[in-house]
Coordinates of C-alpha atoms in Angstrom, one line a residue:
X26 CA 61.8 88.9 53.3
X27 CA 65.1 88.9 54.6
X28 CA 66.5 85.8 55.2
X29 CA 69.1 85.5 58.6
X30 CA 72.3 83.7 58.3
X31 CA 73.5 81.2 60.4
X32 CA 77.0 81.9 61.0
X33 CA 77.5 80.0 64.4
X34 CA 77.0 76.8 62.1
X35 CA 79.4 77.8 59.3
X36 CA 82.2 77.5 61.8
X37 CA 84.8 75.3 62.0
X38 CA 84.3 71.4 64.0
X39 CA 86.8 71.8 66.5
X40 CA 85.5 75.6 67.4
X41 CA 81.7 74.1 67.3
X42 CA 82.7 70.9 69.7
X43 CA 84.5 73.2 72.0
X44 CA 81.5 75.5 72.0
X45 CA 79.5 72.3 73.0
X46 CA 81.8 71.3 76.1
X47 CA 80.1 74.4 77.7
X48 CA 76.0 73.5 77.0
X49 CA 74.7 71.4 79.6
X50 CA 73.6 68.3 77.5
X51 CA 69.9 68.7 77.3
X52 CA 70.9 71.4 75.2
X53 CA 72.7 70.0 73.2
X54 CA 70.2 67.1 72.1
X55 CA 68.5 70.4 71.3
X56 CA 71.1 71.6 69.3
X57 CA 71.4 68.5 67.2
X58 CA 68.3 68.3 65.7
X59 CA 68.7 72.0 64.4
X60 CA 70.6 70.3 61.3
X61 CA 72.9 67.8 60.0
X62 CA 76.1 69.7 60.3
X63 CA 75.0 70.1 64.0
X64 CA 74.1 66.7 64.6
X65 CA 77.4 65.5 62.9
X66 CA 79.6 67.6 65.3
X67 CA 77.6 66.0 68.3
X68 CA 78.1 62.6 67.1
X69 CA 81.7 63.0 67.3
X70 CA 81.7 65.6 70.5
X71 CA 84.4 63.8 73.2
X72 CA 82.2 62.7 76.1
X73 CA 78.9 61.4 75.0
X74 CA 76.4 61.1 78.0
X75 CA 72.9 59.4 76.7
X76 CA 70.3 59.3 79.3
X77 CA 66.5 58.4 77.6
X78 CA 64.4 60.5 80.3
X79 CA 65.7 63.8 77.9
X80 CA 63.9 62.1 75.8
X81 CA 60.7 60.6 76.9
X82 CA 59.6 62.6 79.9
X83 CA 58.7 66.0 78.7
X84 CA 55.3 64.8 76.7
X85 CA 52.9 66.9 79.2
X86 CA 51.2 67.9 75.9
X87 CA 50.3 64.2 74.2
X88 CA 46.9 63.2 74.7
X89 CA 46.7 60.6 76.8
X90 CA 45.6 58.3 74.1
X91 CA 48.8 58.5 72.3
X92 CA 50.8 58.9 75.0
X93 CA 52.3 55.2 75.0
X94 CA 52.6 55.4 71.1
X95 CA 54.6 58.6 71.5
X96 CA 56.8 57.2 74.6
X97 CA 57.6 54.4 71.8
X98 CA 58.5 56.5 69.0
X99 CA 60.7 58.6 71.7
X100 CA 62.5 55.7 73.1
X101 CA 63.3 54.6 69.2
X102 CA 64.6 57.8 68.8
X103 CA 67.2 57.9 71.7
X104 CA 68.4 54.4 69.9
X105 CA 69.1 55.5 66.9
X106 CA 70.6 58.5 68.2
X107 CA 72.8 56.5 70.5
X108 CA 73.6 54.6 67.9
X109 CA 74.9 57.0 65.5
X110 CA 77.5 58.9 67.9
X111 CA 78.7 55.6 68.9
X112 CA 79.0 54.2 65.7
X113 CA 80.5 57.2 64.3
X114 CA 83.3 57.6 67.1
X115 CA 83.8 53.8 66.3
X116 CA 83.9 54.3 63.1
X117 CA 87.0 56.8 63.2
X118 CA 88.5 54.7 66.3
X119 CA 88.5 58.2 68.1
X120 CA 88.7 57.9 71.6
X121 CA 85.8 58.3 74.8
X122 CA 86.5 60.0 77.6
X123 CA 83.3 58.9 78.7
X124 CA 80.1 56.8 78.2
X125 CA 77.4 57.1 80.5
X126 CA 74.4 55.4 79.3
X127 CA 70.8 56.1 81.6
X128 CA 68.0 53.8 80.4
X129 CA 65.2 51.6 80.7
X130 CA 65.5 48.1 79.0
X131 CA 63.8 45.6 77.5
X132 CA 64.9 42.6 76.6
X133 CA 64.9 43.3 73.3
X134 CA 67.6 46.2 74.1
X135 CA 69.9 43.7 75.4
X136 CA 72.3 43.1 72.6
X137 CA 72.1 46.9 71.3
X138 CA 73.4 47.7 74.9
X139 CA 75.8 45.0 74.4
X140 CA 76.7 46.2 70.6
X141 CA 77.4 49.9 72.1
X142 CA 79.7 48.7 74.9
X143 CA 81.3 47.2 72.2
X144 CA 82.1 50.4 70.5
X145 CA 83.2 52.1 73.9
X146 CA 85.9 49.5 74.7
X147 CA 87.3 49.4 70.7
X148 CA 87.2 53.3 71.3
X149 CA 89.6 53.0 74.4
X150 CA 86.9 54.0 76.8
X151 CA 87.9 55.4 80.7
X152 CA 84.7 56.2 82.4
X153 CA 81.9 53.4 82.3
X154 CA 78.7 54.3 83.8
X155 CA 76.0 52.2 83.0
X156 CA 72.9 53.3 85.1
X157 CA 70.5 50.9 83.3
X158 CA 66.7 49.9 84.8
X159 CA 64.9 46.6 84.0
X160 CA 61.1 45.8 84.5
X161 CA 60.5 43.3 87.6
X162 CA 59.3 40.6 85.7
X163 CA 62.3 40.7 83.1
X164 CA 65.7 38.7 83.9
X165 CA 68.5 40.8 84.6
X166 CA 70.9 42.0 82.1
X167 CA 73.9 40.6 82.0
X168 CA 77.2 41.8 81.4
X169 CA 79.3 41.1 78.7
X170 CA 82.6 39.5 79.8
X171 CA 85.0 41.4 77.9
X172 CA 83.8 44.9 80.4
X173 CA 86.1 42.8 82.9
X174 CA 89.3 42.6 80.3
X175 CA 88.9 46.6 79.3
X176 CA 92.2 47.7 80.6
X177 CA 91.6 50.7 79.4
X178 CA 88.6 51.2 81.7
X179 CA 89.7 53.8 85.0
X180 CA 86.2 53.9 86.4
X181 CA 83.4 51.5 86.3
X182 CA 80.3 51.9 87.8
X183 CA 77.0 49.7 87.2
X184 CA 73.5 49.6 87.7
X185 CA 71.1 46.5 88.0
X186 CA 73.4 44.0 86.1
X187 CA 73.9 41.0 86.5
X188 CA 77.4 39.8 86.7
X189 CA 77.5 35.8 85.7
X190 CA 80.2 33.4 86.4
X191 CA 83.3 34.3 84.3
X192 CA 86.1 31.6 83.9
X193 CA 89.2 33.5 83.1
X194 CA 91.4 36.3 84.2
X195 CA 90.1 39.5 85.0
X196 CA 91.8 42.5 83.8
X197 CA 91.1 46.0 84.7
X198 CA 94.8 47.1 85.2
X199 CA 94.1 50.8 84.9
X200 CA 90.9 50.5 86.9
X201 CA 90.8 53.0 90.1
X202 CA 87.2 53.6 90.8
X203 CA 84.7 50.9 90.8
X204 CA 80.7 51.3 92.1
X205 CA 78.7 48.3 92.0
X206 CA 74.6 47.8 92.7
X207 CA 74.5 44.7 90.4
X208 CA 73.5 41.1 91.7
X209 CA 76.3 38.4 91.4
X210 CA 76.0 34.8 90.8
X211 CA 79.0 33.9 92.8
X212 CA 80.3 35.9 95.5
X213 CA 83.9 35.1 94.7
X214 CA 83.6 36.8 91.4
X215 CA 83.4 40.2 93.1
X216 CA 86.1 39.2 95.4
X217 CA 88.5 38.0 92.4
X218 CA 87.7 41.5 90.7
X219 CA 88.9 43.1 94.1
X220 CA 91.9 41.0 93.9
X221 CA 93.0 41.7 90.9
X222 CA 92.8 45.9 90.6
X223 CA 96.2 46.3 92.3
X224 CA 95.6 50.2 91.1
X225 CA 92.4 50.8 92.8
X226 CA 92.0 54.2 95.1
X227 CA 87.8 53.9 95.8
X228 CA 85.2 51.0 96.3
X229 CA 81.7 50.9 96.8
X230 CA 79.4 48.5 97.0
X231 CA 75.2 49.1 97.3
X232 CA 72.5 46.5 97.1
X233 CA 74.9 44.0 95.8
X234 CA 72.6 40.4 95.9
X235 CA 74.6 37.6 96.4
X236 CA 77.4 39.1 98.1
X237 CA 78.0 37.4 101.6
X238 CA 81.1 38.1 102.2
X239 CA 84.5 40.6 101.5
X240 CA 88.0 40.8 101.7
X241 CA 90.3 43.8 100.9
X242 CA 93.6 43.6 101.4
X243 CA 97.3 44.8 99.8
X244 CA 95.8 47.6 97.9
X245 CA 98.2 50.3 98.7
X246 CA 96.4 53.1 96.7
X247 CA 92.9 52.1 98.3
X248 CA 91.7 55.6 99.7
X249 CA 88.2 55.0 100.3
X250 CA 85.6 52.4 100.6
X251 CA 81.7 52.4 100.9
X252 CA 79.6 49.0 102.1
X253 CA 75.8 50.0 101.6
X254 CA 71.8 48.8 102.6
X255 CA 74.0 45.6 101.9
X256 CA 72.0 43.1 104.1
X257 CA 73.9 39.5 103.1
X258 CA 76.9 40.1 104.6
X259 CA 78.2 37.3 106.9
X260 CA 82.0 38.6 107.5
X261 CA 83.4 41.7 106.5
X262 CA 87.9 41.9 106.6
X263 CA 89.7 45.0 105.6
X264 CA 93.7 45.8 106.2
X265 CA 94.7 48.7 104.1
X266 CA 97.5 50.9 105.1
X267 CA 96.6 53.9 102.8
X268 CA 92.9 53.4 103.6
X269 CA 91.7 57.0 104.5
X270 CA 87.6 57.0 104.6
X271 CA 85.5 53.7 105.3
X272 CA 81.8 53.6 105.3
X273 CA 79.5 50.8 106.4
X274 CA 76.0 50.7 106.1
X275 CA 74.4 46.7 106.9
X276 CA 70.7 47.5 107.7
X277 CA 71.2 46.2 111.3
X278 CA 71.8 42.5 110.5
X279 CA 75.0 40.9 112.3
X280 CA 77.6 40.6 110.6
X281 CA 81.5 40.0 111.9
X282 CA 83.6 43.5 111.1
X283 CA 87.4 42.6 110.9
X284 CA 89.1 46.0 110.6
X285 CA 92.9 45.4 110.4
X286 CA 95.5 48.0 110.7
X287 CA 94.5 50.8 108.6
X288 CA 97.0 53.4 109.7
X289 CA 95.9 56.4 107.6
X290 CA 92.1 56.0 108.1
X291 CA 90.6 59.8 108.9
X292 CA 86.8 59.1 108.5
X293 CA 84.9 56.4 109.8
X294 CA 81.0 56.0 109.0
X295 CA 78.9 52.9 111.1
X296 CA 75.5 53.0 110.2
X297 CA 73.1 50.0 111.3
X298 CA 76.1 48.2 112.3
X299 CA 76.1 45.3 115.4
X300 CA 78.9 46.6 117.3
X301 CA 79.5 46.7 120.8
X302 CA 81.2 49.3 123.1
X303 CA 84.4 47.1 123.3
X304 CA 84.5 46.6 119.5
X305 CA 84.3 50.6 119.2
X306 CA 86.8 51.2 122.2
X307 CA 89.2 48.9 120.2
X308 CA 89.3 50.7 116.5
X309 CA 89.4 53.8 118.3
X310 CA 92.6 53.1 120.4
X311 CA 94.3 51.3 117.0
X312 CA 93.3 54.0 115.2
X313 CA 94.5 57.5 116.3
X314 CA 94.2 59.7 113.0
X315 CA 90.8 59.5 112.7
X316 CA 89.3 62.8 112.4
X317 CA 85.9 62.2 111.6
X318 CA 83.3 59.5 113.6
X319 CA 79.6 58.8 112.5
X320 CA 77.3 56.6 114.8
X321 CA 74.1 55.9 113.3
X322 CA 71.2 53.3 114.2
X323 CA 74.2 51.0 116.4
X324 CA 71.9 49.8 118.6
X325 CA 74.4 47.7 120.7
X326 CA 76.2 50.8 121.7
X327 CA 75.5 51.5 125.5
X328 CA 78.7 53.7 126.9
X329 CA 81.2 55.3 124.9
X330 CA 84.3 57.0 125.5
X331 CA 86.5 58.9 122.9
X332 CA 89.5 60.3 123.5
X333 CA 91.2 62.1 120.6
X334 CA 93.3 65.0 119.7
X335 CA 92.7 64.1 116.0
X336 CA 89.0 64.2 116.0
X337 CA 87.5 67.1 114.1
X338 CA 83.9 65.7 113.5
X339 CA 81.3 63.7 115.7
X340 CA 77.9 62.6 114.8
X341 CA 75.8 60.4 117.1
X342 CA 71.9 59.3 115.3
X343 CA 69.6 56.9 117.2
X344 CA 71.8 55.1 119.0
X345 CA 68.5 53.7 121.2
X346 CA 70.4 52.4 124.0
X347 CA 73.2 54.9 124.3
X348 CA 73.1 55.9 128.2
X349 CA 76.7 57.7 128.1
X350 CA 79.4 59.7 125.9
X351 CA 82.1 61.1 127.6
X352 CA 84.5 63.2 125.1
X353 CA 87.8 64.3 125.6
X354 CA 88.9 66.1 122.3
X355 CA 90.2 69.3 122.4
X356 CA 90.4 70.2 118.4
X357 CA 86.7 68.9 117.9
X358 CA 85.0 71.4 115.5
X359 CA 82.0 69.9 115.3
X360 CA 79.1 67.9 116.8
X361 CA 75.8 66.5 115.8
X362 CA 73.3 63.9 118.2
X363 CA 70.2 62.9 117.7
X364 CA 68.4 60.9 120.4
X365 CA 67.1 60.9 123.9
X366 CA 69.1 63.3 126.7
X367 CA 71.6 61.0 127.8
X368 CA 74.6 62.0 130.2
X369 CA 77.5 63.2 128.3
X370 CA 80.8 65.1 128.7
X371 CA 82.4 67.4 126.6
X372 CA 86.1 68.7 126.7
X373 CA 87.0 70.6 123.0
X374 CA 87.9 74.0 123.7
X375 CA 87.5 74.5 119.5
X376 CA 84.1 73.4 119.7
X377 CA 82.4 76.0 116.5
X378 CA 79.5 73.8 115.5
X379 CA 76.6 71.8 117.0
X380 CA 74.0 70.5 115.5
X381 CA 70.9 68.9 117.9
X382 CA 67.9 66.7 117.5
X383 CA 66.4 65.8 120.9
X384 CA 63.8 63.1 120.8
X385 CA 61.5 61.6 123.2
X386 CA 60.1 63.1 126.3
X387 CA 62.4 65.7 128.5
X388 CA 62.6 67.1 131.3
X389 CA 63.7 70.9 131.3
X390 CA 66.6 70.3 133.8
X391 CA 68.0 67.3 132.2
X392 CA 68.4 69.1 128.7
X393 CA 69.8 72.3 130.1
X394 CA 72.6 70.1 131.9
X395 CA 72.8 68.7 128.4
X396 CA 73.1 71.8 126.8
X397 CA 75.6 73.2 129.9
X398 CA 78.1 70.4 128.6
X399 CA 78.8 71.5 124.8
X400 CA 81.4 73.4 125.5
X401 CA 80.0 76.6 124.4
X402 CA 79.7 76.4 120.5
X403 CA 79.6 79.6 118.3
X404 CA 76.7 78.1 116.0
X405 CA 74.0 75.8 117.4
X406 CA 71.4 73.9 115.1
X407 CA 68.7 72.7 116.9
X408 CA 65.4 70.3 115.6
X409 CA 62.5 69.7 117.4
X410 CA 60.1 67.2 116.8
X411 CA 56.3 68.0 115.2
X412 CA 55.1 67.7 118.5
X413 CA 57.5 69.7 120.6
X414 CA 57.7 72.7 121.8
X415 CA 59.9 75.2 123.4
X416 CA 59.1 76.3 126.9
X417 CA 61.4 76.2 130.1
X418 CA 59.6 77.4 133.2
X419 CA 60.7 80.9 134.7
X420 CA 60.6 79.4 138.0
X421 CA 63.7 77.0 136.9
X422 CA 65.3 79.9 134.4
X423 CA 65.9 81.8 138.0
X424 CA 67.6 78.4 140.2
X425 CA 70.2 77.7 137.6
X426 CA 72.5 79.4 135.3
X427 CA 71.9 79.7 131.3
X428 CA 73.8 76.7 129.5
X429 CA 74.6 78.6 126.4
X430 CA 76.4 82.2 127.2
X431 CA 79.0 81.9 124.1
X432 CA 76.9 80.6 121.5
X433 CA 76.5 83.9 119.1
X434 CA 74.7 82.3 116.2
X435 CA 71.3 79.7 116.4
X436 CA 68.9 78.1 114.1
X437 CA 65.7 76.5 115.1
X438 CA 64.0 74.3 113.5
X439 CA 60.3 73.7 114.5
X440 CA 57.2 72.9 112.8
X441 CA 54.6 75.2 114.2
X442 CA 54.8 78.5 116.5
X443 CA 51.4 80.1 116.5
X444 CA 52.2 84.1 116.3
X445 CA 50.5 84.6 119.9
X446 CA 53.2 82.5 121.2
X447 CA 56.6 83.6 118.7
X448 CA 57.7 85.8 121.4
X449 CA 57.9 83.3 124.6
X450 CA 59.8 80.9 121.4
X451 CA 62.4 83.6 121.3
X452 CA 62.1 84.9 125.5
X453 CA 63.3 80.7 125.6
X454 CA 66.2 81.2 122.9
X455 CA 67.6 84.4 124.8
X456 CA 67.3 82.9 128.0
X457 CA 69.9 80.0 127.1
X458 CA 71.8 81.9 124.6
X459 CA 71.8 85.3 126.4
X460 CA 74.1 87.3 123.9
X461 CA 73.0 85.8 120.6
X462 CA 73.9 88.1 117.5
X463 CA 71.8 85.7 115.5
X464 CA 68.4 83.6 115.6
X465 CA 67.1 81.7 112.9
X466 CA 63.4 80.3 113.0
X467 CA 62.4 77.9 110.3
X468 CA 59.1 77.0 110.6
X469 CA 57.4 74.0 108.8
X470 CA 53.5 73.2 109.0
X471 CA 52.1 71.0 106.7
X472 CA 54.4 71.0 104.0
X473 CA 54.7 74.7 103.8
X474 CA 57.8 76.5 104.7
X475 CA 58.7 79.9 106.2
X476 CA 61.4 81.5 108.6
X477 CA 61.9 84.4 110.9
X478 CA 65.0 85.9 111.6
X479 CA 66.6 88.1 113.7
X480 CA 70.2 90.4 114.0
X481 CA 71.6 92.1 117.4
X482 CA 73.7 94.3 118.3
X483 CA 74.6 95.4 121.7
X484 CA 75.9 98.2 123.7
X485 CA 77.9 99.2 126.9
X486 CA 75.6 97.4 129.4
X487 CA 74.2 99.1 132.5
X488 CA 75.8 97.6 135.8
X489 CA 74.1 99.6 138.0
X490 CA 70.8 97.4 138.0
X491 CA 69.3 96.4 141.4
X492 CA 67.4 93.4 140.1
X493 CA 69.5 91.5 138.4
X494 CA 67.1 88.0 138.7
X495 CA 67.2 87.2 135.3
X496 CA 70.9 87.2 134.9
X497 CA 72.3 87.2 138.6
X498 CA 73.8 83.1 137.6
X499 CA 76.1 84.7 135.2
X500 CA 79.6 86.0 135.3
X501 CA 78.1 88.9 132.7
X502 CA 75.0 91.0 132.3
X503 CA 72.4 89.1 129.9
X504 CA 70.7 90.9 126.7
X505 CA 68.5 92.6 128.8
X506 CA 70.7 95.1 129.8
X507 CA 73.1 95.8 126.8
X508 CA 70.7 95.1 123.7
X509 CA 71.0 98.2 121.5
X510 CA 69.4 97.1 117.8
X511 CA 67.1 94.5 116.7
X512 CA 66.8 93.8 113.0
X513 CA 63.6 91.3 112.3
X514 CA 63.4 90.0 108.6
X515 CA 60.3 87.8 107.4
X516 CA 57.8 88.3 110.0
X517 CA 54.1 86.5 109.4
X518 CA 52.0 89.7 109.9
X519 CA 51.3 92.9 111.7
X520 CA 50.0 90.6 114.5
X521 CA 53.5 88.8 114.8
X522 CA 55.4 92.1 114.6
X523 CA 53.5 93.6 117.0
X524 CA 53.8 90.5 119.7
X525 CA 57.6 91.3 119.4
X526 CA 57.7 95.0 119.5
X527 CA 56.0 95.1 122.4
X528 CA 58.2 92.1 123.7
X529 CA 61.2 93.8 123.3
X530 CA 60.9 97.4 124.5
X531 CA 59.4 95.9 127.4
X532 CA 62.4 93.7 128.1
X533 CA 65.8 95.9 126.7
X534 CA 66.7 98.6 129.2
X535 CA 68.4 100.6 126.4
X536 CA 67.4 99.7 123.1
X537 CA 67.5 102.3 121.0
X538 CA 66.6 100.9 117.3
X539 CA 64.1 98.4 116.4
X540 CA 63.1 97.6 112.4
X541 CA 61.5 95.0 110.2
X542 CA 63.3 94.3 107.1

């Protein structure tokens, strides 16, 4: 038999670990069990990135009576293999980019972890990522001190530690990205640790326990910080001058917001946050760059007013007692509520995108003088609820004019249209976006997923009609009397298609092409 040479592994290390930095690293676990030359090159590839599910969760084929046997034997496995590229790295003081390390503990694993951070920081290491998981009834684990002295450390980010008292002087001088959901035994540790990264540029902090309160101050790189599901907070104070993105998220719970002069800040994010209108009214006025404005779950918000030529994005999520929003920015691009139909005012004359989620009961009037006032996007997104549907009376379709005459592009989301009734769903759709080009159904019914869509193209219209009823309100003729083609991909059935064939040529004066795709 002819035996096949292996040529890939008789190459040189450098060409084999550069061939590496392209295989995703699944692969590359893959790769290293091939041989020893393999496994070697891996041990010393640059960026090692150990996560224990590659190597415990595909065991579909173990019996179930060795199944907790094998997930032993798989974890040892992902030790010792840690443990060797580590060690070997250490070994020849080379340095690490990065060490990212994804695991399940038990207490026994506690000073291995702590024996492999070890080699990290005596390897010079920038990117610290330790996304670790501990059983409920184990303690925490708790981080070595000397993580807080690595000054070669440029990004830390940490998972369900602990982070004990520590008695001297922090120093993370090179640090400039920092991601905590760990639980603190004093809250002034994570303050001091602020404090002292005089180079940081981002911050966040998620489920940090035992964290009341924070300060952030005279960092003039800070760019961007994130507060998250962080429900201890008593008092909140930021003042950064370079600060360009802050994001708050404090599960509803009240908690006193100081934001200081932050004269470069361009995105703003309040979710579950106990603000009032004057506390809105107030960052707004001291803060005119801001481009981009998220609302969600502020349940003291009751009447706002923005006023902006800055402001490129809006987004306003079940605000429950929101009654009014009047806007007055001309260079908005786009908009997204969800909530009841409130009274609102919109001046943007660059309006492109709006995305919509009505919820609660409405009456038809009051959400097409909704709709009337979006200043007549090009692409509308709109939601409704599983048990909504879509159906304006005819009788009000002829007393008032369709709200939506610009719009050229819209997708509908809704989670059941039985095909007897798809073609009064897209009579509706027509009726407030008369000149659409495109419609998008997506239609969702107990878990299952499917979507109609549908292209148009129109002609010269006829302007000699004597009945004009269904578009007399407009300042042009509707798609009644100029559609030309209808294109209709991903229909249900022959029932469906034939529902809207008929639909169509009964309602386009001049169509002159209709297909299914």
């Amino acid at each position: 038999m002819e035996h096949k040479i292996d040529r890939i592994s008789e190459l040189p290390d450098p060409i084999l670990e550069h061939l590496l930095s392209f295989i995703p690293t699944k692969q590359t676990l893959q790769l290293s069990i091939l041989s020893k030359r393999w496994q070697r090159v891996w041990a010393l590839f640059p960026i090692p990135d150990f996560d224990q599910d590659l190597f415990v969760n595909n065991l579909r084929k173990v019996p179930p009576n060795e199944k907790e046997q094998e997930i032993q034997r798989k974890k040892e496995e992902f030790r010792n293999f840690v443990e060797r590229s580590l060690l070997a790295h250490y070994r020849q003081r080379l340095n690490i980019n990065k060490f990212m390390l994804h695991m399940m503990l038990d207490e026994s694993d506690y000073a291995v972890v702590n024996r492999w951070i070890d080699y990290a920081i005596e390897c010079n290491v920038k990117e610290l990522n330790l996304d670790i998981f501990i059983r409920i009834h184990l303690k925490r684990y708790e981080l070595p001190e000397r993580v807080l002295v690595a000054n070669s450390i440029t990004e830390l980010k940490l998972r369900s530690c602990k982070l004990k008292s520590f008695s001297g002087d922090i120093n993370l001088s090179s640090l400039k990205k920092l991601d905590l959901s760990v639980e603190v035994e004093e809250s002034q540790l994570v303050q001091t640790l602020i404090d002292s990264c005089r180079d940081i540029e981002e911050m966040t902090f998620e489920c940090v326990n035992g964290l009341k309160s924070i300060r952030v101050s005279g960092l003039p790189k800070l760019k961007a910080i994130a507060l998250l599901q962080n429900s201890n907070y008593e008092s909140v104070e930021i003042e950064a001058s370079n600060l360009e993105s802050l994001v708050f998220n404090l599960d509803s719970l009240p908690c006193q917001i100081n934001l200081g002069p932050c004269e470069n800040l361009k995105k703003l994010v309040l979710y579950s946050c106990h603000i009032t209108d004057k506390w809105l009214h107030d960052v707004l006025s001291k803060h005119q760059l801001l481009e981009c404005l998220d609302l969600a779950n502020c349940f003291m918000l009751k009447r706002i007013k923005i006023s902006s030529h800055r402001m490129k994005s809006l987004t306003f999520i079940n605000c429950r007692k929101l009654v009014e929003v009047d806007i007055v920015s001309p260079n908005l691009h786009r908009l997204k509520y969800e909530g009841k139909v409130i009274s609102f005012s919109l001046n943007s004359s660059s309006l492109s995108e709006v995305i919509l989620f009505f919820k609660g009961d409405t009456p038809d009037a009051e959400m097409i003088e909704f709709l009337s006032k979006l200043s007549q996007p090009k692409l509308l997104t709109w939601t409704l609820g599983e048990d909504e549907t879509l159906k304006i009376a005819k009788r009000l379709r002829t007393t008032i004019p369709c709200p939506l005459y610009n719009v050229k592009e819209l997708k509908l989301i809704v989670y059941s249209i039985p095909t007897r009734e798809i073609h009064e769903v897209v009579d509706v759709l027509l009726w407030i976006c008369p000149l659409l080009e495109i419609l998008f159904i997506e239609r969702r019914y107990q878990g299952t997923l499917d979507n109609i869509s549908f292209k148009f193209s129109y002609g010269n219209p006829i302007y000699k009609v004597k009945n004009r009823s269904c578009c007399k309100r407009l300042s042009v003729l509707c798609w009644r009397h100029c559609l030309k083609t209808v294109k209709i991909a991903n229909s249900k059935g022959s029932a469906e298609e034939e529902t809207l064939k008929k639909y169509f040529f009964k309602n386009a004066k001049i169509l002159e092409s209709f297909h299914y795709l």
